[in-house]
Short mmCIF file of C-alpha atoms in Angstrom, two decimals:
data_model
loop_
_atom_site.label_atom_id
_atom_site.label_comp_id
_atom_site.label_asym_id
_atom_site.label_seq_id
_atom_site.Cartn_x
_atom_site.Cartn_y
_atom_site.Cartn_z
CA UNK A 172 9.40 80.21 -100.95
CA UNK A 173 7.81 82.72 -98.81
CA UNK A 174 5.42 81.19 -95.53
CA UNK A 175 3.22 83.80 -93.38
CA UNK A 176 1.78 82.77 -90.05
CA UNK A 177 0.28 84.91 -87.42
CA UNK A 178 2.42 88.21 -88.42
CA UNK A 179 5.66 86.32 -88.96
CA UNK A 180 7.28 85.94 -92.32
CA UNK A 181 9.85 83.27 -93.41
CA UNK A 182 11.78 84.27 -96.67
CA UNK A 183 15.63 82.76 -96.79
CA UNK A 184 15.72 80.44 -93.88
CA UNK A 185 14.86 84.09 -92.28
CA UNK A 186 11.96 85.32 -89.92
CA UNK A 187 10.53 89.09 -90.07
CA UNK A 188 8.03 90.33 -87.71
CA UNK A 189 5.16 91.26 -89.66
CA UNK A 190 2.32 92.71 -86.85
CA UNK A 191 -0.35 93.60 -88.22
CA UNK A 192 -1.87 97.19 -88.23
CA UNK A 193 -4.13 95.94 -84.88
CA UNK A 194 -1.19 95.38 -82.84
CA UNK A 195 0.46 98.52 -84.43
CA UNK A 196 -2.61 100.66 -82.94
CA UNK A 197 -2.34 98.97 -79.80
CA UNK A 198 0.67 99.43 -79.03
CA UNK A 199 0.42 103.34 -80.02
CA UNK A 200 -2.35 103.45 -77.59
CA UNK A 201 -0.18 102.07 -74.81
CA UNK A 202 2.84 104.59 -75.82
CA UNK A 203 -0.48 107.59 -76.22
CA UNK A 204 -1.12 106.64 -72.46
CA UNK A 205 1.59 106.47 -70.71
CA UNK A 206 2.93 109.56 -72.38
CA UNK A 207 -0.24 111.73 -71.07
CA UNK A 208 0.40 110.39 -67.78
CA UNK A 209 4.06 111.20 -67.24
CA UNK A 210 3.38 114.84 -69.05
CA UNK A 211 0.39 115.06 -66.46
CA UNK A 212 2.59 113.88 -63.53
CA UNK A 213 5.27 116.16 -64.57
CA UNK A 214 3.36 119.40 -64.53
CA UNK A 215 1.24 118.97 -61.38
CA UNK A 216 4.28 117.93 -59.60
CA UNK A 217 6.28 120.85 -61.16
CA UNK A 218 6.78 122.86 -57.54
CA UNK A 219 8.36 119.49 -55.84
CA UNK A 220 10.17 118.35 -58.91
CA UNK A 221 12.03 122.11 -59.16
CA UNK A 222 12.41 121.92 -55.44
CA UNK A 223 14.48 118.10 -55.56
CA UNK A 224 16.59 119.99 -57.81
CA UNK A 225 17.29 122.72 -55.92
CA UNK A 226 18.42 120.96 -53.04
CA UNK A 227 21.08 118.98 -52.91
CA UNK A 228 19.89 117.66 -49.82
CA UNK A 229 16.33 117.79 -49.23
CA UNK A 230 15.79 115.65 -46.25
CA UNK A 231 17.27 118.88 -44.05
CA UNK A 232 14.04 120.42 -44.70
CA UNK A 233 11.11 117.44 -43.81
CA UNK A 234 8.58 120.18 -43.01
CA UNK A 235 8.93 121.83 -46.77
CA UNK A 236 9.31 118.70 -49.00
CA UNK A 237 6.28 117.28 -47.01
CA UNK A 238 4.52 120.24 -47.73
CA UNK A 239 4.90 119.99 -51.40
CA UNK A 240 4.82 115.87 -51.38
CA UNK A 241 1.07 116.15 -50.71
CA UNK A 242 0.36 117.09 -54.16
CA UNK A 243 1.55 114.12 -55.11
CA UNK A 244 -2.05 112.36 -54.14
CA UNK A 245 -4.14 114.67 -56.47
CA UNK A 246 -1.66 113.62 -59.62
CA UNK A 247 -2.01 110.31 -58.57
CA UNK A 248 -5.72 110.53 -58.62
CA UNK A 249 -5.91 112.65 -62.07
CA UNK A 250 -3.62 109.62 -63.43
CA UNK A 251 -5.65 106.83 -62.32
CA UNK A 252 -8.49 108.86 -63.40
CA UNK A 253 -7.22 109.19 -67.02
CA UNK A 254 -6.28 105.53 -67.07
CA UNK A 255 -10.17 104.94 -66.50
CA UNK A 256 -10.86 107.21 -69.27
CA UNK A 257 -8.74 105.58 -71.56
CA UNK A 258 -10.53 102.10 -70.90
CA UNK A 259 -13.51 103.89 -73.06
CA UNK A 260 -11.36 105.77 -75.28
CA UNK A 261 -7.83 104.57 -76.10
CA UNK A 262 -6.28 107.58 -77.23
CA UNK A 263 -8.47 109.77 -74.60
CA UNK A 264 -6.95 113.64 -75.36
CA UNK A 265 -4.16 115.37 -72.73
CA UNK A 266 -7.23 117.53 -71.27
CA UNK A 267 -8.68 115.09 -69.96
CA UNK A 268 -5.99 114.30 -67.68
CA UNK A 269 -6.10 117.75 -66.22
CA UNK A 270 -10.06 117.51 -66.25
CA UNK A 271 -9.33 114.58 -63.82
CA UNK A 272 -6.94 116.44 -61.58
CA UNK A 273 -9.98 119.35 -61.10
CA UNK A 274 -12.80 116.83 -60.42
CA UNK A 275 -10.30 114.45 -57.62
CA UNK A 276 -8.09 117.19 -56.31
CA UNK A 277 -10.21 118.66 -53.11
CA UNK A 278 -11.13 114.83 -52.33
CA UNK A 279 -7.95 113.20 -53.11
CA UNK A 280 -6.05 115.87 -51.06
CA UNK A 281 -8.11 114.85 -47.76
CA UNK A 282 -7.78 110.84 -48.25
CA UNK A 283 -4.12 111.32 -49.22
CA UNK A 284 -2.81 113.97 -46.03
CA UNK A 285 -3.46 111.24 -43.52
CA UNK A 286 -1.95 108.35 -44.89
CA UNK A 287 1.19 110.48 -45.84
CA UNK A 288 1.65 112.07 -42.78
CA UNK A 289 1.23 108.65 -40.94
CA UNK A 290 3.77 107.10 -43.45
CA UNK A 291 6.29 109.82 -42.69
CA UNK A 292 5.81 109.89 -39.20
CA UNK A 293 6.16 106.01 -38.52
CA UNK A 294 9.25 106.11 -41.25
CA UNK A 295 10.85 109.02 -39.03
CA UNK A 296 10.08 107.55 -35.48
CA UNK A 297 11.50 104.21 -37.09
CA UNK A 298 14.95 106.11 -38.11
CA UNK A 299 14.91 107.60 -34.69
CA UNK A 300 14.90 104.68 -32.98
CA UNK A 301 17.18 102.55 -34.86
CA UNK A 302 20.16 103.18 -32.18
CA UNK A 303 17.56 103.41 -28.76
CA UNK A 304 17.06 100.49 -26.34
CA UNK A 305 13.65 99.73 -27.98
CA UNK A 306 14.34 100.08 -31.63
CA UNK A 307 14.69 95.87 -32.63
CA UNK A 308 11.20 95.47 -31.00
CA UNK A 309 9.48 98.61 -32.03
CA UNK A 310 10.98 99.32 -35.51
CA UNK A 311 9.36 96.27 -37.33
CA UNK A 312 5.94 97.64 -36.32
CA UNK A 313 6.45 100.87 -37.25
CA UNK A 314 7.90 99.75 -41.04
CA UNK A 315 4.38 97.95 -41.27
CA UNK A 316 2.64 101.07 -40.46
CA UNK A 317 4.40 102.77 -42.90
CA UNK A 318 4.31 100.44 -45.45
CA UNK A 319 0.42 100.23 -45.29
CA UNK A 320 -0.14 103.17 -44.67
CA UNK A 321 1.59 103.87 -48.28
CA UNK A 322 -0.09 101.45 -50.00
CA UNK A 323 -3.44 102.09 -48.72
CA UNK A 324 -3.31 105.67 -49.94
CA UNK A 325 -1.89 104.47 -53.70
CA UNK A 326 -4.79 102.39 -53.72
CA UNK A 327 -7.29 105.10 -52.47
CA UNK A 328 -5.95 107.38 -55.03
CA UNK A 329 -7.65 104.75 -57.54
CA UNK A 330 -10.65 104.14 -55.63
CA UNK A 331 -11.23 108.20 -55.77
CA UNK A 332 -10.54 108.14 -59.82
CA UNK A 333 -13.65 105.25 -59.86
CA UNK A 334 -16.86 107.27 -61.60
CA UNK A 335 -18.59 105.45 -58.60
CA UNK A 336 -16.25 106.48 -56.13
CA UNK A 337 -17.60 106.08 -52.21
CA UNK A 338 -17.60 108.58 -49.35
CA UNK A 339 -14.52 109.73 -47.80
CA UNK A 340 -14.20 107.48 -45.05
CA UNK A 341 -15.60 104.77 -46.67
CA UNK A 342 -12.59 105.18 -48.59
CA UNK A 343 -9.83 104.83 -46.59
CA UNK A 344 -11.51 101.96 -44.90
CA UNK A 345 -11.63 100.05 -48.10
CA UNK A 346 -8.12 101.15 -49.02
CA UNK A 347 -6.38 99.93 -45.59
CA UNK A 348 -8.76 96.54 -45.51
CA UNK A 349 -7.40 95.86 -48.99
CA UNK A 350 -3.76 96.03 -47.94
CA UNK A 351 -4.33 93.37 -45.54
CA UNK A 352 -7.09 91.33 -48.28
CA UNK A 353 -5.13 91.55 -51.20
CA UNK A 354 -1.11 92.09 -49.43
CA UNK A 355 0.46 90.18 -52.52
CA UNK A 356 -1.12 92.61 -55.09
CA UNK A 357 -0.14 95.66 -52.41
CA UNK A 358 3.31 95.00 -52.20
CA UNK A 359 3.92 94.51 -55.68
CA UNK A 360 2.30 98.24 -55.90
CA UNK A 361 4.83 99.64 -53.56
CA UNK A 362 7.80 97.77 -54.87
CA UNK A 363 7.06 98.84 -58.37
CA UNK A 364 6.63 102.29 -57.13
CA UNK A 365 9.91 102.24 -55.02
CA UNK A 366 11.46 100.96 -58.18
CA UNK A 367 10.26 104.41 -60.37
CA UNK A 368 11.65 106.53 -57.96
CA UNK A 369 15.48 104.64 -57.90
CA UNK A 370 15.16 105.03 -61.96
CA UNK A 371 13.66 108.62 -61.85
CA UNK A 372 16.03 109.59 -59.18
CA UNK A 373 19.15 108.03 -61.34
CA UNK A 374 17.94 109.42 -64.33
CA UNK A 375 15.42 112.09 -63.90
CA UNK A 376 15.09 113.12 -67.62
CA UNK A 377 14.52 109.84 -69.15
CA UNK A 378 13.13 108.29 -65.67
CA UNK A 379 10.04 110.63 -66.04
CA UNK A 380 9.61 110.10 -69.74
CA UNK A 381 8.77 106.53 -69.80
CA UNK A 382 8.68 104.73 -66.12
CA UNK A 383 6.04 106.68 -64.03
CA UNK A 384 2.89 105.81 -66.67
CA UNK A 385 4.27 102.40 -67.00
CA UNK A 386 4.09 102.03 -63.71
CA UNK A 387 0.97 103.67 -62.81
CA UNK A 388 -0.32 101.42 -65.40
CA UNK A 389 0.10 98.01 -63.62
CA UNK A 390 -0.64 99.68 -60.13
CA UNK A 391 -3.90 100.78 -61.58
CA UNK A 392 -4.95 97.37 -63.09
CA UNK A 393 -3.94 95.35 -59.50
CA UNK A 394 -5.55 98.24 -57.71
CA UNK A 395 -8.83 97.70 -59.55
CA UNK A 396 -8.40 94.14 -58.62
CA UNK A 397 -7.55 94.30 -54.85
CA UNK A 398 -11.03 96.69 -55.00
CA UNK A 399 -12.95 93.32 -56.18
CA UNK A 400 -12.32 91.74 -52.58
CA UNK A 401 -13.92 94.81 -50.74
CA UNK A 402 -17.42 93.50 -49.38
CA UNK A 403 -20.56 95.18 -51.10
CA UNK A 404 -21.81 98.51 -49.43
CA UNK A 405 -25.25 98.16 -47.65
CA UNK A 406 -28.41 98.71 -49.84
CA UNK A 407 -28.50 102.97 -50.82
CA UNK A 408 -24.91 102.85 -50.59
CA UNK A 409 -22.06 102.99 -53.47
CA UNK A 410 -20.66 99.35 -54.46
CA UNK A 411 -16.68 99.70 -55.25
CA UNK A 412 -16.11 96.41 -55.43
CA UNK A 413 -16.51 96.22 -58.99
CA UNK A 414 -13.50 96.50 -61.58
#
């Protein structure tokens, strides 16, 4: 005797997953995403992903590497902006992706430089002074600084890819207040993003193929959602505090 129930099929004493062709497109959508995003990732990030692999050390040359790490902001931006896209059209096409990274790359390059730079130059002074007489009292600040200052230009990255996005300073004022509003929801973003570089550093090929859209794809949904604590602008002004 054969029983079906919500997609699952009983024949034998045995159970087959049965989804039906909804879930089939829905997943294919999810694969269709975060496939554009790691191809779009890949190729704007194509000078620093050569370079890593050209050096076998690459923290002997900070100045170069954070150079060529500042591009990372646009891609970011183009992602998130994609991932927006897709929320109107599942199976939005590769172009648009790249369409993205020409509309957000001028703005997302100024929002990201500062909160890179700060994030590199509290890590360093942090390393630095890990043997000094100072280091147990000023180190812990300095790891804060860094960490929000990370966070808070993830998240700007998706406030940028918002069709209503706000002014530039407006910006990184809502990104920073939302690492200290929403802190759960921001360190989740950085741990998950820690977490894709360990597996694309282990395993670059098949790191790049599937983790960074996956990825991208959560920090994009709690980054919409740490944007829904950010007070409303004054009247004339651009709300972002809308998902």
């Amino acid at each position: 005797m054969t029983h079906t129930t919500s997609g699952t099929r009983a024949s034998g004493g045995r159970l087959r997953l049965n989804p039906s062709y909804g879930s089939w497109d829905l997943i294919w959508s999810h694969v269709h995403r975060v496939l554009v995003v790691n191809l779009g990732l890949a190729v704007t990030n194509a000078p620093l992903l050569l370079a890593l692999q050209a050096a076998h050390q690459p923290w002997r040359y900070p100045l170069f590497f954070a150079v060529l790490s500042l591009g990372i902001g646009p891609s970011l931006a183009a992602a998130f902006g994609y991932l927006r896209c897709a929320d109107d059209d599942e199976r939005a096409p590769v172009a648009e992706v790249f369409r993205a990274y020409r509309r957000h790359a001028r703005r997302a390059l100024l929002v990201w430089t500062p909160f890179a730079l700060l994030a590199a130059i509290a890590t360093s002074d942090a390393i630095a002074l890990r043997h000094a007489a100072p280091g147990p009292a000023l180190i812990p600040p300095l790891l804060v600084v860094a960490l929000i200052a990370a966070g808070s230009g993830i998240t700007a990255m998706a406030c940028l890819a918002d069709e209503n996005a706000p002014s530039l300073r407006r910006t990184v004022l809502v990104a920073t207040y939302t690492q200290v509003r929403r802190w759960p929801l921001a360190l989740m973003n950085l741990g998950l993003t820690a977490v894709a570089l360990v597996i694309v550093n282990q395993a670059p090929l098949y790191g790049l193929a599937v983790v960074p859209g996956c990825v991208l794809f959560v920090i994009w949904r709690n980054s919409r959602a740490m944007l829904t604590s950010v007070p409303p602008m004054p009247a004339g002004g651009t709300d972002v505090a809308r998902t």
